[in-house]
XYZ file of C-alpha atoms in Angstrom:
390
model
C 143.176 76.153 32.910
C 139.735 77.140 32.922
C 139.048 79.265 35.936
C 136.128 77.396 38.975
C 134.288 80.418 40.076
C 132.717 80.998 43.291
C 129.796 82.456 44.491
C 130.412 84.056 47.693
C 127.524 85.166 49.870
C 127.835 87.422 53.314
C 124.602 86.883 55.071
C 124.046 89.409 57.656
C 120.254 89.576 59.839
C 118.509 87.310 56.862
C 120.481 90.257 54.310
C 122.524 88.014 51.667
C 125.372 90.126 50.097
C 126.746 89.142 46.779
C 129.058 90.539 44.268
C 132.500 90.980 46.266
C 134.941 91.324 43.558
C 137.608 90.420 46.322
C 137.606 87.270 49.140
C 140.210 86.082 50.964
C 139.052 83.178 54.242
C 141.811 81.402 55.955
C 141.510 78.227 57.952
C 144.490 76.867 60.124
C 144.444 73.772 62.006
C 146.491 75.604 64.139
C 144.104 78.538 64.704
C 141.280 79.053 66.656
C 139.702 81.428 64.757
C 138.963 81.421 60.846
C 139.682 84.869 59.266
C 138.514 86.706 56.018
C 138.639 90.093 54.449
C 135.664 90.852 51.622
C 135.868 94.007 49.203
C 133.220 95.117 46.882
C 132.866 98.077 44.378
C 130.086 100.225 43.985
C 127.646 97.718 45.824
C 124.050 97.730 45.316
C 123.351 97.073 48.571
C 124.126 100.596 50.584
C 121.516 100.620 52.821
C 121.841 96.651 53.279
C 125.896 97.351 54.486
C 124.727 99.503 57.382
C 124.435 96.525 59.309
C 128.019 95.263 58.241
C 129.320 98.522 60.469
C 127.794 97.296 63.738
C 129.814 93.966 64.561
C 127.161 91.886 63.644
C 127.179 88.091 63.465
C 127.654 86.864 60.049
C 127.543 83.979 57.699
C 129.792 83.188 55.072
C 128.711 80.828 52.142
C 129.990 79.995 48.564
C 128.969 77.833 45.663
C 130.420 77.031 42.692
C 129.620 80.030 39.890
C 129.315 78.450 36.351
C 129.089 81.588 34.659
C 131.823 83.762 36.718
C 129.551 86.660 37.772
C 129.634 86.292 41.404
C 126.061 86.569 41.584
C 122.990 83.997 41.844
C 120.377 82.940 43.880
C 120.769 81.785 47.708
C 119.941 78.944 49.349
C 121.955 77.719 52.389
C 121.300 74.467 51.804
C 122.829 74.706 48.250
C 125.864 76.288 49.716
C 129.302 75.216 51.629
C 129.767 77.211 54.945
C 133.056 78.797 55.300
C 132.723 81.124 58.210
C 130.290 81.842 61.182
C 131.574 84.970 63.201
C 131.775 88.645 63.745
C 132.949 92.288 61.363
C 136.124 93.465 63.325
C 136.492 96.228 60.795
C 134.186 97.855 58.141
C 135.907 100.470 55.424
C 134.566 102.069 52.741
C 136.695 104.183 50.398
C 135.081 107.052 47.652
C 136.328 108.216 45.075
C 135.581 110.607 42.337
C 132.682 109.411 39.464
C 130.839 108.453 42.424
C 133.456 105.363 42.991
C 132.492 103.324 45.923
C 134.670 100.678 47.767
C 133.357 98.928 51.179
C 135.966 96.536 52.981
C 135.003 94.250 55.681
C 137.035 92.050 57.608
C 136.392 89.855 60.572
C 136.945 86.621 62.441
C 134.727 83.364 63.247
C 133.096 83.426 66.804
C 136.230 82.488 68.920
C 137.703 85.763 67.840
C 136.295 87.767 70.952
C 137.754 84.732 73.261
C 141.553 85.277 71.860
C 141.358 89.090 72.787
C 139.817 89.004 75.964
C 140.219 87.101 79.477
C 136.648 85.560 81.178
C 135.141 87.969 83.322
C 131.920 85.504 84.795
C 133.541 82.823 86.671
C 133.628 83.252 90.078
C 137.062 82.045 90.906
C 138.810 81.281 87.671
C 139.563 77.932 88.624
C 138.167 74.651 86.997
C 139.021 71.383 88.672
C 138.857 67.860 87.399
C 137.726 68.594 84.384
C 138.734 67.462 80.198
C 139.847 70.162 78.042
C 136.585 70.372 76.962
C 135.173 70.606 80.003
C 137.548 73.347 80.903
C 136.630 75.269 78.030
C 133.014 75.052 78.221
C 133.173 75.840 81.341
C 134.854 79.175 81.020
C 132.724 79.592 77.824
C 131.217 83.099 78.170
C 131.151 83.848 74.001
C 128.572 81.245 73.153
C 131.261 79.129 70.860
C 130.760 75.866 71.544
C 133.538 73.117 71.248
C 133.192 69.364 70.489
C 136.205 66.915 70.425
C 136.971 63.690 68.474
C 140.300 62.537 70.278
C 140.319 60.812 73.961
C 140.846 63.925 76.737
C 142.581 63.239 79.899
C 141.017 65.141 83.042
C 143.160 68.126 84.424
C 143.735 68.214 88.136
C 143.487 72.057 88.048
C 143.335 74.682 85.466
C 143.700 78.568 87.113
C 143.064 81.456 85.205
C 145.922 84.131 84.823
C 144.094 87.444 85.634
C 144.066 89.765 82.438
C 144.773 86.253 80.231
C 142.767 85.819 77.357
C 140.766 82.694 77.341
C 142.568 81.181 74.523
C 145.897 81.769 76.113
C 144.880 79.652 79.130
C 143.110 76.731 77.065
C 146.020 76.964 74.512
C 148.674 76.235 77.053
C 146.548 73.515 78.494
C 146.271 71.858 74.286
C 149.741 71.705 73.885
C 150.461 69.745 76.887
C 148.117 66.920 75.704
C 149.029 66.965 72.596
C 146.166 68.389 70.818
C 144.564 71.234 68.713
C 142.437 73.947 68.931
C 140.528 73.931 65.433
C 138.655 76.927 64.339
C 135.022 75.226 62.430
C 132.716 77.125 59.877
C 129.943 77.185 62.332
C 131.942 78.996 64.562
C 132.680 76.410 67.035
C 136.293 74.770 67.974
C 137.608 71.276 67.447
C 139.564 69.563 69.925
C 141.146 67.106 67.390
C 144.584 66.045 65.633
C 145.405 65.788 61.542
C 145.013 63.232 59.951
C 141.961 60.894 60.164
C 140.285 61.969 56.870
C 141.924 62.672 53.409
C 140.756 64.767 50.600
C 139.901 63.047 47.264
C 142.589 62.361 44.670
C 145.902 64.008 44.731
C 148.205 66.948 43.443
C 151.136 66.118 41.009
C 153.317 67.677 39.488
C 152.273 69.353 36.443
C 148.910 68.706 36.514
C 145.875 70.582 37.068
C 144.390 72.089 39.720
C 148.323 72.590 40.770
C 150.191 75.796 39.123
C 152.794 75.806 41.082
C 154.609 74.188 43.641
C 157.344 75.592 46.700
C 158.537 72.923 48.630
C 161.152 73.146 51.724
C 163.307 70.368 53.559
C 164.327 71.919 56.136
C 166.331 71.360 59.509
C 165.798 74.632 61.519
C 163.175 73.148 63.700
C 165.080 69.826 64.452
C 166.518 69.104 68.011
C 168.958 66.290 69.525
C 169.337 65.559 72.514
C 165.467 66.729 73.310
C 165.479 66.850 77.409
C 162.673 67.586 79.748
C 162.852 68.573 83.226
C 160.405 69.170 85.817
C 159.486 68.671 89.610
C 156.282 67.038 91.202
C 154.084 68.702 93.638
C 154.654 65.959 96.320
C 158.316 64.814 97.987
C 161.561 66.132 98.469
C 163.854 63.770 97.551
C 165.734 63.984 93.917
C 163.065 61.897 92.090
C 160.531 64.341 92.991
C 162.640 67.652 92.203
C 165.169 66.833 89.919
C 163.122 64.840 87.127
C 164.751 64.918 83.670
C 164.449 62.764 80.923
C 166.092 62.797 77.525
C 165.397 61.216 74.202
C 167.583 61.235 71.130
C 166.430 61.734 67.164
C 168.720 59.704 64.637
C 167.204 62.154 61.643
C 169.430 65.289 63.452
C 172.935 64.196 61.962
C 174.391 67.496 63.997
C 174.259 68.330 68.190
C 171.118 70.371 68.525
C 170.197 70.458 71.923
C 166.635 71.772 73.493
C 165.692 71.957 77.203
C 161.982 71.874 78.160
C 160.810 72.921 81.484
C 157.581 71.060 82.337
C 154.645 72.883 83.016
C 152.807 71.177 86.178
C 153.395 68.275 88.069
C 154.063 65.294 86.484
C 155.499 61.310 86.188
C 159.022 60.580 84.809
C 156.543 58.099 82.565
C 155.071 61.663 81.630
C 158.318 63.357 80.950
C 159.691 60.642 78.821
C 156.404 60.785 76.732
C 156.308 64.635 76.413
C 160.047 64.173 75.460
C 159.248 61.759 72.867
C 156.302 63.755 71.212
C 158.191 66.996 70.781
C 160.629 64.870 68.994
C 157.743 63.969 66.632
C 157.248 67.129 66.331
C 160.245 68.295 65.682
C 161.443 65.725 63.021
C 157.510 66.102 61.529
C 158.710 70.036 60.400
C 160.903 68.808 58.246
C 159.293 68.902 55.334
C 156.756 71.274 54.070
C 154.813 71.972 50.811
C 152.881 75.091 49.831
C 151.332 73.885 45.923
C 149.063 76.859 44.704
C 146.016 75.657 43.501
C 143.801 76.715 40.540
C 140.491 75.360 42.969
C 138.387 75.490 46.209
C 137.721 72.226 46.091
C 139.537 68.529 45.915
C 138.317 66.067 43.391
C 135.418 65.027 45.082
C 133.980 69.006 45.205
C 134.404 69.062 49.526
C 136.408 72.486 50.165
C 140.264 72.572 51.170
C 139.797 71.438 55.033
C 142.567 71.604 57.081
C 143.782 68.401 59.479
C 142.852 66.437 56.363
C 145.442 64.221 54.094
C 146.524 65.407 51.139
C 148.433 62.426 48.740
C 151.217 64.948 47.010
C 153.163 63.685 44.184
C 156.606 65.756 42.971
C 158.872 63.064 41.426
C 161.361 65.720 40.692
C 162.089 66.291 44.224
C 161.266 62.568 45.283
C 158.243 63.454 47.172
C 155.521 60.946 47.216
C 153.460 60.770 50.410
C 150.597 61.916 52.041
C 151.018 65.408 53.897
C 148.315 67.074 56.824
C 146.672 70.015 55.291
C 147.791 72.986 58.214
C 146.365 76.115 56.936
C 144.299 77.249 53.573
C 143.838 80.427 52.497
C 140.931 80.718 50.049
C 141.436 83.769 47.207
C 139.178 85.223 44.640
C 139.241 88.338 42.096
C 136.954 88.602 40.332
C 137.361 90.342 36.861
C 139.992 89.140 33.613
C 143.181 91.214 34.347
C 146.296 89.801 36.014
C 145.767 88.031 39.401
C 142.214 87.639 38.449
C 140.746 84.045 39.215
C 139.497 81.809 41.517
C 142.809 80.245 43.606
C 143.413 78.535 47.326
C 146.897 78.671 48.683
C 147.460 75.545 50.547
C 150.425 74.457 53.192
C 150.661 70.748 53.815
C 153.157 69.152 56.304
C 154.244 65.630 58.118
C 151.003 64.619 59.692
C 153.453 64.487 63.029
C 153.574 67.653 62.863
C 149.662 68.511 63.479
C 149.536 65.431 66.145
C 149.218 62.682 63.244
C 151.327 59.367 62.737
C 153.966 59.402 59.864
C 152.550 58.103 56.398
C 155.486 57.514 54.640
C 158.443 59.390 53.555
C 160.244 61.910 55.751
C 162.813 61.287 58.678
C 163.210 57.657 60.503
C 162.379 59.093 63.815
C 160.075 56.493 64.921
C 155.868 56.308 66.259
C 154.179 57.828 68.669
C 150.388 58.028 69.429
C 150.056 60.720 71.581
C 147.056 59.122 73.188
C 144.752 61.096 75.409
C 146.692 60.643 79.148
C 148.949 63.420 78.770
C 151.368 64.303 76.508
C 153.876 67.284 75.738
C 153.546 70.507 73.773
C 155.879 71.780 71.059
C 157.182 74.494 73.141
C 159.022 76.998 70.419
C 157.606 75.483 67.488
C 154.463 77.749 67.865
C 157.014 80.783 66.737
C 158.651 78.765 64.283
C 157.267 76.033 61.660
C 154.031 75.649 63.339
C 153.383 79.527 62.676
C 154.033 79.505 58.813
C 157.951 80.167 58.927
C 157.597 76.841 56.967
C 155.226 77.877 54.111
């Protein structure tokens, strides 16, 4: 297959930077925060990389390289965005014959909010507010967030002292059912997968796809799924003792898991948050991690995740649309082994990323998580939604 180069430009104070011989960006639907690690050799822009070693804000860009040399002339407008944030570390490695190797490595803008807690706000405590208005409220980074799914307003959301922003909002997401989407302009979604698919598909032995791995797996699957919880008003049994319990006919085997509400809510609430971790849950079941020989889906938009993917493996009976959860975007440049231009993709249920089922998969039934409160997948995040999956 004939190798889709890219032309990957670090912009840095009006500076663009060209001719890393190594690029690695990864998005997550699942993450906040879009990473990437750049490596060039023997640059010919010393002076230029100075700025690279002060935590600057950066830009990352790339454009499709006809010729495969990694360099060419800049234009934003003539360019896909991948990343908007900040250098976290800057190496540089020399060697004898005057060898020269400079690293950098960094996060989009929200990476500051998921190390440290908000230090402005005068009591830590938003009332009344959406998610979104929660988080631009404790906004002190500049990021900006912008949500396409209907928000529910929070009675109260309180700052832990020493918590990291994204901790708080995090906790907050999962309980309604939503996710926190890392963007190329730096900003954060509020959204859910699956409301826009990628062009064409990837089959089975045929290009861009080199290789498939593919799991069915029951690890993260639960039966009987119960909640329990307690309001903030009465004293009878209704109001302490709340459980509620919900059964999926995909777990063939007794698999119990015990939730412990966070907050004060309805038995209508429980029975909901019950019934979306059991989404969830049977959504994990299957995964698939194809590798790629391309940036880009049929139509030339870069790998995005939250999108549908249509995936077609006929030798392990899988033909459905998946959620793209996390990309990781590769290049080497040069003609040795592991040279080339490559994206590693992981695609799952669209349940599993707050989508509906699409076909295929585990007859566990619908749910639209709606936006008036819904559950969180409470151990998933160390499990299947974390890459244990991939």
């Amino acid at each position: 297959m004939t190798t889709v180069w890219e032309i990957v430009t670090l912009v840095v104070d009006g500076q663009a930077l060209q001719g890393w011989q190594q690029v690695s960006v990864t998005r997550s639907a699942e993450a906040a925060a879009i990473s990437f690690s750049l490596v060039a050799t023997n640059p010919g822009w010393s002076e230029e990389a100075r700025l690279l070693r002060r935590g600057k804000l950066v830009q990352i860009y790339t454009a499709p390289d006809p010729e495969g040399s990694g360099f060419g002339s800049f234009s934003p407008g003539g360019a896909d965005l991948l990343c908007t944030g900040y250098i976290d570390d800057y190496e540089v490695e020399i060697g004898p014959r005057d060898h020269r190797e400079v690293g950098v490595s960094g996060r989009s803008k929200a990476g500051d909010a998921i190390d440290c807690p908000p230090a402005k706000h005068k009591t830590g405590q938003v009332e009344k507010k959406t998610l979104k208005g929660v988080c631009d409220e404790f906004d002190e980074w500049g990021i900006g967030f912008d949500a396409d799914v209907p928000l529910k307003k929070i009675p109260e959301v309180q700052i832990v002292p020493g918590e990291s922003f994204f901790k708080t909002v995090e906790r907050e997401a999962r309980r309604q059912g939503v996710l926190l989407t890392g963007q190329p302009d730096g900003r954060v979604k509020i959204t859910r997968a699956g409301k826009r698919r990628h062009a064409g598909a990837l089959v089975e032995g045929q290009a861009p796809v080199t290789k498939w791995k593919i799991r069915f797996s029951i690890k993260n699957k639960r039966s009987p799924i119960i909640v329990r919880g307690q309001t903030a008003r009465g004293t009878g049994a209704k109001a302490l003792r709340q459980q509620e319990q919900v059964e999926d006919p995909s777990v063939e085997r007794y698999r119990p898991e015990i939730l412990f509400n966070e907050g004060s809510d309805t038995s209508k609430e429980l029975k909901r948050r019950a019934e979306w971790q059991k989404l969830r849950r049977s959504g994990s079941g299957i995964s698939a991690s194809p590798h790629v020989a391309t940036w880009r889906d049929e139509g030339g938009k870069l790998w995005e995740p939250g999108y549908l993917v249509a995936c077609q493996v006929p030798s392990e009976d899988l033909d459905q649309d998946l959620a793209l959860k996390s990309v990781t975007f590769a290049q080497v440049m040069g003609e040795g082994e592991g040279s080339g231009t490559y994206a590693d993709l992981t695609l799952v249920e669209p349940r599993t990323l707050g989508g509906t089922k699409t076909g295929g998969g585990s007859p566990s039934g619908e749910l639209d998580p709606g936006g008036d409160g819904v559950g969180d997948a409470d151990g998933l995040e160390d499990d299947s939604l974390s890459g244990d999956l991939v």
